[in-house]
Amino acid sequence: MHDKMQYDLLVHLVLFVLLLWSSSTTTAASRAETPMAKRNCPTHCGDISIPYPFGIGPNKDCYFDEWFEMVCNQSSSSSPHKLYLRRAQLEVLNVYANGTLRVNNPIAFFCNGYRGQQPANLSGSPFVYSGRHNKFTAVSCGYLASVSSEKNLVGGCRSICEGTSISPEDCEIGVNCCQTNIPPHLSVISTDIEHDRRARVCKNIYAFLVDQKWFRNNFIASNFSVIKDLHSVPVVLHWSLGLDNTSVPLFQRFIGQNDSRAYDDPTPTCKILNATSTSTRQRLECSCPSG
């Protein structure tokens, strides 16, 4: 049984790399038409393309493992399709060939001791929060907002109170809103606040991790009205494949010697990510060149 499971894993890994390779060697015209899902598996949920190793069941061969299983829901014929990671219970907004996906993640709300829903716990999964694409953001003022991973404080910010309006630029300079970067490879994050004794009244505080590109393009608020109506915001996750030692030789031609390469290199590149403080497994991260 162990040998069969190992064999099936190797077959799926090989297929994954072949799909990456074939997608990078097609012409630009055919690339747009060629699905990256496995044969005889759903290729889309609404307008969202579903590339392997992600896939929709019930056929288990359509996805790499249970973490990559997706569910496509449509409550009625007039409502849009919604795509979810079944096990992580997160709505998927996009899946990209560069090893990232965008999901909706909860906004935490604080006031008078009340703590709202915290960001999703991704411990044990192949997903981590992107330190490159996301920023920890706190909307309000007069408080210290902090973000932690496990028991370690990894970031925090404070903003001053001035007027009632807010914009992305205000967050950058710390007026009624503040932002800070997070470290890479975090699978567990939590947010908290510390009351500033100089604050005159309790203010509603909204603390969340957010895709910075989406934030700058879509966040237009006055008196926090937009944030009040939102329960979640887009967040970018990095994904990778679990890798056992016997599988490494299969990927030698795809594994780069370093992280830098020419942008016109048509070959997909994979790199081995060693165990970290948040993960004890070796992982394989693959990506296609831009385009």
Short mmCIF file of C-alpha atoms in Angstrom, two decimals:
data_model
loop_
_atom_site.label_atom_id
_atom_site.label_comp_id
_atom_site.label_asym_id
_atom_site.label_seq_id
_atom_site.Cartn_x
_atom_site.Cartn_y
_atom_site.Cartn_z
CA MET A 1 0.00 0.00 0.00
CA HIS A 2 2.84 2.41 0.85
CA ASP A 3 4.54 1.72 -2.49
CA LYS A 4 1.29 2.38 -4.38
CA MET A 5 0.71 5.66 -2.55
CA GLN A 6 4.28 6.73 -3.26
CA TYR A 7 3.89 5.77 -6.91
CA ASP A 8 0.66 7.76 -7.22
CA LEU A 9 2.34 10.78 -5.62
CA LEU A 10 5.23 10.64 -8.06
CA VAL A 11 2.86 10.35 -11.03
CA HIS A 12 0.93 13.43 -9.87
CA LEU A 13 4.13 15.44 -9.34
CA VAL A 14 5.43 14.53 -12.79
CA LEU A 15 2.10 15.49 -14.34
CA PHE A 16 2.19 18.83 -12.53
CA VAL A 17 5.61 19.72 -13.98
CA LEU A 18 4.61 18.52 -17.45
CA LEU A 19 1.58 20.80 -17.30
CA LEU A 20 3.80 23.74 -16.35
CA TRP A 21 6.22 22.91 -19.15
CA SER A 22 3.52 22.51 -21.78
CA SER A 23 1.85 25.76 -20.76
CA SER A 24 5.11 27.68 -21.16
CA THR A 25 5.94 26.28 -24.61
CA THR A 26 2.60 26.92 -26.33
CA THR A 27 2.05 30.03 -28.44
CA ALA A 28 0.41 33.08 -26.91
CA ALA A 29 -2.81 32.42 -28.84
CA SER A 30 -3.14 28.78 -27.87
CA ARG A 31 -2.07 29.45 -24.28
CA ALA A 32 -5.24 31.42 -23.66
CA GLU A 33 -7.35 28.51 -24.90
CA THR A 34 -5.48 25.61 -23.29
CA PRO A 35 -6.82 24.65 -19.84
CA MET A 36 -4.25 23.75 -17.20
CA ALA A 37 -6.55 21.40 -15.32
CA LYS A 38 -6.08 17.64 -15.62
CA ARG A 39 -7.87 15.91 -18.46
CA ASN A 40 -11.58 15.22 -17.85
CA CYS A 41 -11.58 17.61 -14.87
CA PRO A 42 -13.43 20.97 -14.57
CA THR A 43 -11.32 23.81 -15.93
CA HIS A 44 -13.27 26.81 -14.57
CA CYS A 45 -15.63 27.96 -11.84
CA GLY A 46 -17.43 30.89 -13.41
CA ASP A 47 -14.62 33.07 -14.80
CA ILE A 48 -11.91 31.62 -12.54
CA SER A 49 -9.50 29.20 -14.19
CA ILE A 50 -8.52 26.17 -12.09
CA PRO A 51 -4.99 24.88 -12.81
CA TYR A 52 -3.62 21.64 -11.41
CA PRO A 53 -2.61 20.91 -8.61
CA PHE A 54 -5.95 22.56 -7.70
CA GLY A 55 -9.10 20.81 -8.85
CA ILE A 56 -12.79 20.21 -8.25
CA GLY A 57 -14.06 16.81 -7.06
CA PRO A 58 -15.62 14.33 -6.68
CA ASN A 59 -12.82 12.70 -8.70
CA LYS A 60 -9.80 12.74 -6.36
CA ASP A 61 -7.43 12.53 -9.33
CA CYS A 62 -8.43 16.09 -10.28
CA TYR A 63 -6.41 17.62 -7.41
CA PHE A 64 -3.05 16.93 -5.78
CA ASP A 65 -4.33 16.33 -2.25
CA GLU A 66 -7.20 17.42 -0.02
CA TRP A 67 -5.68 20.87 0.59
CA PHE A 68 -5.95 21.61 -3.14
CA GLU A 69 -9.54 20.40 -3.47
CA MET A 70 -11.94 23.15 -4.50
CA VAL A 71 -15.72 23.49 -4.42
CA CYS A 72 -17.67 25.57 -6.94
CA ASN A 73 -20.96 26.86 -5.54
CA GLN A 74 -23.83 28.71 -7.19
CA SER A 75 -26.82 29.34 -4.96
CA SER A 76 -29.12 30.24 -7.87
CA SER A 77 -29.05 30.63 -11.64
CA SER A 78 -28.86 34.42 -11.25
CA SER A 79 -26.08 34.47 -8.63
CA PRO A 80 -22.38 34.33 -9.52
CA HIS A 81 -20.28 31.22 -9.04
CA LYS A 82 -18.13 31.15 -5.90
CA LEU A 83 -15.01 29.04 -5.59
CA TYR A 84 -13.77 27.74 -2.22
CA LEU A 85 -10.81 25.82 -0.84
CA ARG A 86 -12.79 22.99 0.74
CA ARG A 87 -10.52 22.22 3.68
CA ALA A 88 -9.33 25.77 4.42
CA GLN A 89 -12.88 27.13 3.97
CA LEU A 90 -11.67 30.23 2.12
CA GLU A 91 -13.28 31.82 -0.92
CA VAL A 92 -10.84 31.85 -3.86
CA LEU A 93 -10.79 34.94 -6.07
CA ASN A 94 -7.92 34.02 -8.44
CA VAL A 95 -5.30 31.31 -8.92
CA TYR A 96 -2.03 32.33 -10.59
CA ALA A 97 0.69 30.33 -12.34
CA ASN A 98 3.39 32.08 -10.27
CA GLY A 99 2.60 30.02 -7.18
CA THR A 100 0.10 32.41 -5.59
CA LEU A 101 -3.64 32.64 -5.14
CA ARG A 102 -5.90 35.42 -3.91
CA VAL A 103 -8.54 34.59 -1.29
CA ASN A 104 -11.01 36.48 0.87
CA ASN A 105 -9.80 36.72 4.47
CA PRO A 106 -11.78 38.03 7.48
CA ILE A 107 -11.53 41.54 8.92
CA ALA A 108 -11.07 41.67 12.70
CA PHE A 109 -13.22 44.25 14.49
CA PHE A 110 -12.37 45.59 17.98
CA CYS A 111 -14.26 47.83 20.40
CA ASN A 112 -14.84 47.78 24.19
CA GLY A 113 -13.17 44.41 24.59
CA TYR A 114 -14.93 42.79 21.64
CA ARG A 115 -12.67 40.87 19.27
CA GLY A 116 -13.94 39.95 15.84
CA GLN A 117 -13.01 37.03 13.63
CA GLN A 118 -9.29 36.46 13.16
CA PRO A 119 -7.47 35.62 9.89
CA ALA A 120 -7.59 31.99 8.78
CA ASN A 121 -5.20 29.56 10.50
CA LEU A 122 -3.23 27.86 7.69
CA SER A 123 -1.02 25.74 9.94
CA GLY A 124 -0.23 22.36 8.38
CA SER A 125 -1.42 23.48 4.95
CA PRO A 126 0.63 24.14 1.79
CA PHE A 127 -0.34 27.83 2.03
CA VAL A 128 1.43 30.76 3.69
CA TYR A 129 0.62 34.46 3.80
CA SER A 130 2.61 36.48 1.29
CA GLY A 131 4.93 38.98 2.94
CA ARG A 132 5.60 40.57 -0.45
CA HIS A 133 2.03 41.26 -1.57
CA ASN A 134 0.18 41.85 1.72
CA LYS A 135 0.33 44.49 4.42
CA PHE A 136 -1.11 44.47 7.92
CA THR A 137 -3.56 47.38 8.11
CA ALA A 138 -5.42 49.00 11.00
CA VAL A 139 -8.20 51.52 10.32
CA SER A 140 -8.81 53.92 13.23
CA CYS A 141 -6.53 55.92 15.49
CA GLY A 142 -5.39 56.32 19.09
CA TYR A 143 -4.45 52.66 19.47
CA LEU A 144 -1.45 50.43 18.93
CA ALA A 145 -2.44 47.65 16.53
CA SER A 146 -0.26 44.54 16.47
CA VAL A 147 0.02 41.35 14.47
CA SER A 148 1.47 38.13 15.87
CA SER A 149 2.33 34.64 14.66
CA GLU A 150 1.92 31.88 17.23
CA LYS A 151 3.24 33.60 20.39
CA ASN A 152 5.66 35.96 18.63
CA LEU A 153 4.96 39.60 17.84
CA VAL A 154 5.87 40.19 14.19
CA GLY A 155 4.65 43.74 13.56
CA GLY A 156 2.57 46.68 14.71
CA CYS A 157 1.62 50.26 13.91
CA ARG A 158 -0.03 53.33 15.41
CA SER A 159 -1.81 56.25 13.75
CA ILE A 160 -2.79 59.76 14.81
CA CYS A 161 -6.36 61.10 14.85
CA GLU A 162 -7.10 63.89 12.39
CA GLY A 163 -10.53 64.57 10.89
CA THR A 164 -12.80 61.74 9.79
CA SER A 165 -11.84 60.94 6.20
CA ILE A 166 -9.34 58.31 5.17
CA SER A 167 -7.48 57.27 2.02
CA PRO A 168 -4.69 54.84 1.11
CA GLU A 169 -2.25 57.74 1.34
CA ASP A 170 -3.38 58.38 4.93
CA CYS A 171 -2.43 54.81 5.81
CA GLU A 172 1.07 55.34 4.45
CA ILE A 173 1.66 58.39 6.65
CA GLY A 174 -0.30 57.13 9.68
CA VAL A 175 -3.38 59.37 9.79
CA ASN A 176 -6.53 57.56 11.00
CA CYS A 177 -5.00 54.44 9.51
CA CYS A 178 -1.63 52.69 9.53
CA GLN A 179 0.15 49.86 7.75
CA THR A 180 3.20 47.67 8.28
CA ASN A 181 4.90 44.77 6.50
CA ILE A 182 4.82 41.19 7.74
CA PRO A 183 7.61 38.59 7.53
CA PRO A 184 7.40 35.87 4.86
CA HIS A 185 6.34 32.22 5.41
CA LEU A 186 3.71 32.88 8.09
CA SER A 187 0.88 30.37 8.22
CA VAL A 188 -0.71 31.63 11.45
CA ILE A 189 -1.40 35.28 12.24
CA SER A 190 -3.57 37.04 14.81
CA THR A 191 -4.31 40.71 15.41
CA ASP A 192 -4.77 42.67 18.62
CA ILE A 193 -4.97 46.26 19.90
CA GLU A 194 -3.66 48.17 22.89
CA HIS A 195 -5.68 51.12 24.11
CA ASP A 196 -4.01 54.53 24.04
CA ARG A 197 -4.89 56.40 27.24
CA ARG A 198 -4.73 59.68 25.30
CA ALA A 199 -7.69 58.64 23.12
CA ARG A 200 -10.81 60.54 24.12
CA VAL A 201 -13.42 57.94 23.18
CA CYS A 202 -13.54 54.32 22.12
CA LYS A 203 -13.19 54.10 18.37
CA ASN A 204 -14.12 51.14 16.25
CA ILE A 205 -10.93 49.50 15.01
CA TYR A 206 -10.68 47.31 11.94
CA ALA A 207 -7.47 45.30 11.67
CA PHE A 208 -6.70 43.02 8.74
CA LEU A 209 -4.14 41.67 6.34
CA VAL A 210 -4.82 42.86 2.78
CA ASP A 211 -3.45 42.56 -0.73
CA GLN A 212 -1.77 45.94 -1.08
CA LYS A 213 -2.46 46.21 -4.81
CA TRP A 214 -6.18 45.65 -4.24
CA PHE A 215 -6.16 48.06 -1.30
CA ARG A 216 -4.72 50.93 -3.31
CA ASN A 217 -7.05 50.34 -6.26
CA ASN A 218 -10.31 49.80 -4.37
CA PHE A 219 -10.21 51.44 -0.95
CA ILE A 220 -12.20 54.69 -1.06
CA ALA A 221 -13.82 55.53 2.27
CA SER A 222 -15.29 58.33 4.31
CA ASN A 223 -16.00 57.85 8.01
CA PHE A 224 -14.89 54.21 7.51
CA SER A 225 -18.18 53.51 5.69
CA VAL A 226 -16.59 51.07 3.24
CA ILE A 227 -14.86 49.04 5.95
CA LYS A 228 -18.09 48.84 8.00
CA ASP A 229 -19.81 47.07 5.13
CA LEU A 230 -17.01 44.56 4.51
CA HIS A 231 -16.57 41.25 6.31
CA SER A 232 -13.44 40.23 4.40
CA VAL A 233 -10.77 41.59 2.07
CA PRO A 234 -8.51 39.96 -0.55
CA VAL A 235 -5.25 38.43 0.69
CA VAL A 236 -2.50 36.79 -1.36
CA LEU A 237 -1.25 33.33 -0.35
CA HIS A 238 1.81 31.46 -1.60
CA TRP A 239 1.31 27.75 -2.24
CA SER A 240 3.79 24.92 -2.65
CA LEU A 241 3.90 21.12 -2.89
CA GLY A 242 5.01 18.75 -0.15
CA LEU A 243 8.17 16.99 -1.25
CA ASP A 244 9.70 13.73 -0.02
CA ASN A 245 13.34 12.88 -0.61
CA THR A 246 12.62 10.22 -3.24
CA SER A 247 10.84 12.77 -5.44
CA VAL A 248 13.70 15.29 -5.70
CA PRO A 249 15.52 13.62 -8.66
CA LEU A 250 12.37 13.88 -10.80
CA PHE A 251 12.60 17.67 -10.70
CA GLN A 252 16.34 18.22 -11.16
CA ARG A 253 15.99 19.76 -14.65
CA PHE A 254 13.41 22.24 -13.34
CA ILE A 255 15.20 23.20 -10.13
CA GLY A 256 17.15 26.45 -10.61
CA GLN A 257 20.62 27.00 -9.20
CA ASN A 258 19.56 30.38 -7.87
CA ASP A 259 16.49 32.57 -7.66
CA SER A 260 17.45 34.89 -10.53
CA ARG A 261 16.87 34.01 -14.17
CA ALA A 262 16.26 35.74 -17.48
CA TYR A 263 12.69 36.83 -18.04
CA ASP A 264 12.70 35.34 -21.52
CA ASP A 265 13.56 31.84 -20.23
CA PRO A 266 10.56 29.74 -21.37
CA THR A 267 11.20 26.88 -18.92
CA PRO A 268 9.17 26.59 -15.70
CA THR A 269 11.37 26.87 -12.62
CA CYS A 270 11.02 24.93 -9.39
CA LYS A 271 12.91 25.48 -6.16
CA ILE A 272 13.12 23.43 -2.98
CA LEU A 273 12.05 25.25 0.18
CA ASN A 274 13.65 23.74 3.25
CA ALA A 275 11.92 23.30 6.58
CA THR A 276 11.25 26.50 8.53
CA SER A 277 10.14 27.34 12.04
CA THR A 278 6.53 27.12 10.84
CA SER A 279 6.87 23.96 8.74
CA THR A 280 8.84 20.74 9.22
CA ARG A 281 8.40 19.53 5.64
CA GLN A 282 10.44 20.17 2.54
CA ARG A 283 8.31 21.83 -0.10
CA LEU A 284 8.52 22.38 -3.83
CA GLU A 285 7.54 25.74 -5.30
CA CYS A 286 7.17 26.02 -9.09
CA SER A 287 6.34 28.95 -11.33
CA CYS A 288 5.99 29.83 -15.01
CA PRO A 289 7.74 32.90 -16.49
CA SER A 290 5.56 35.99 -16.90
CA GLY A 291 3.09 35.55 -19.76
#
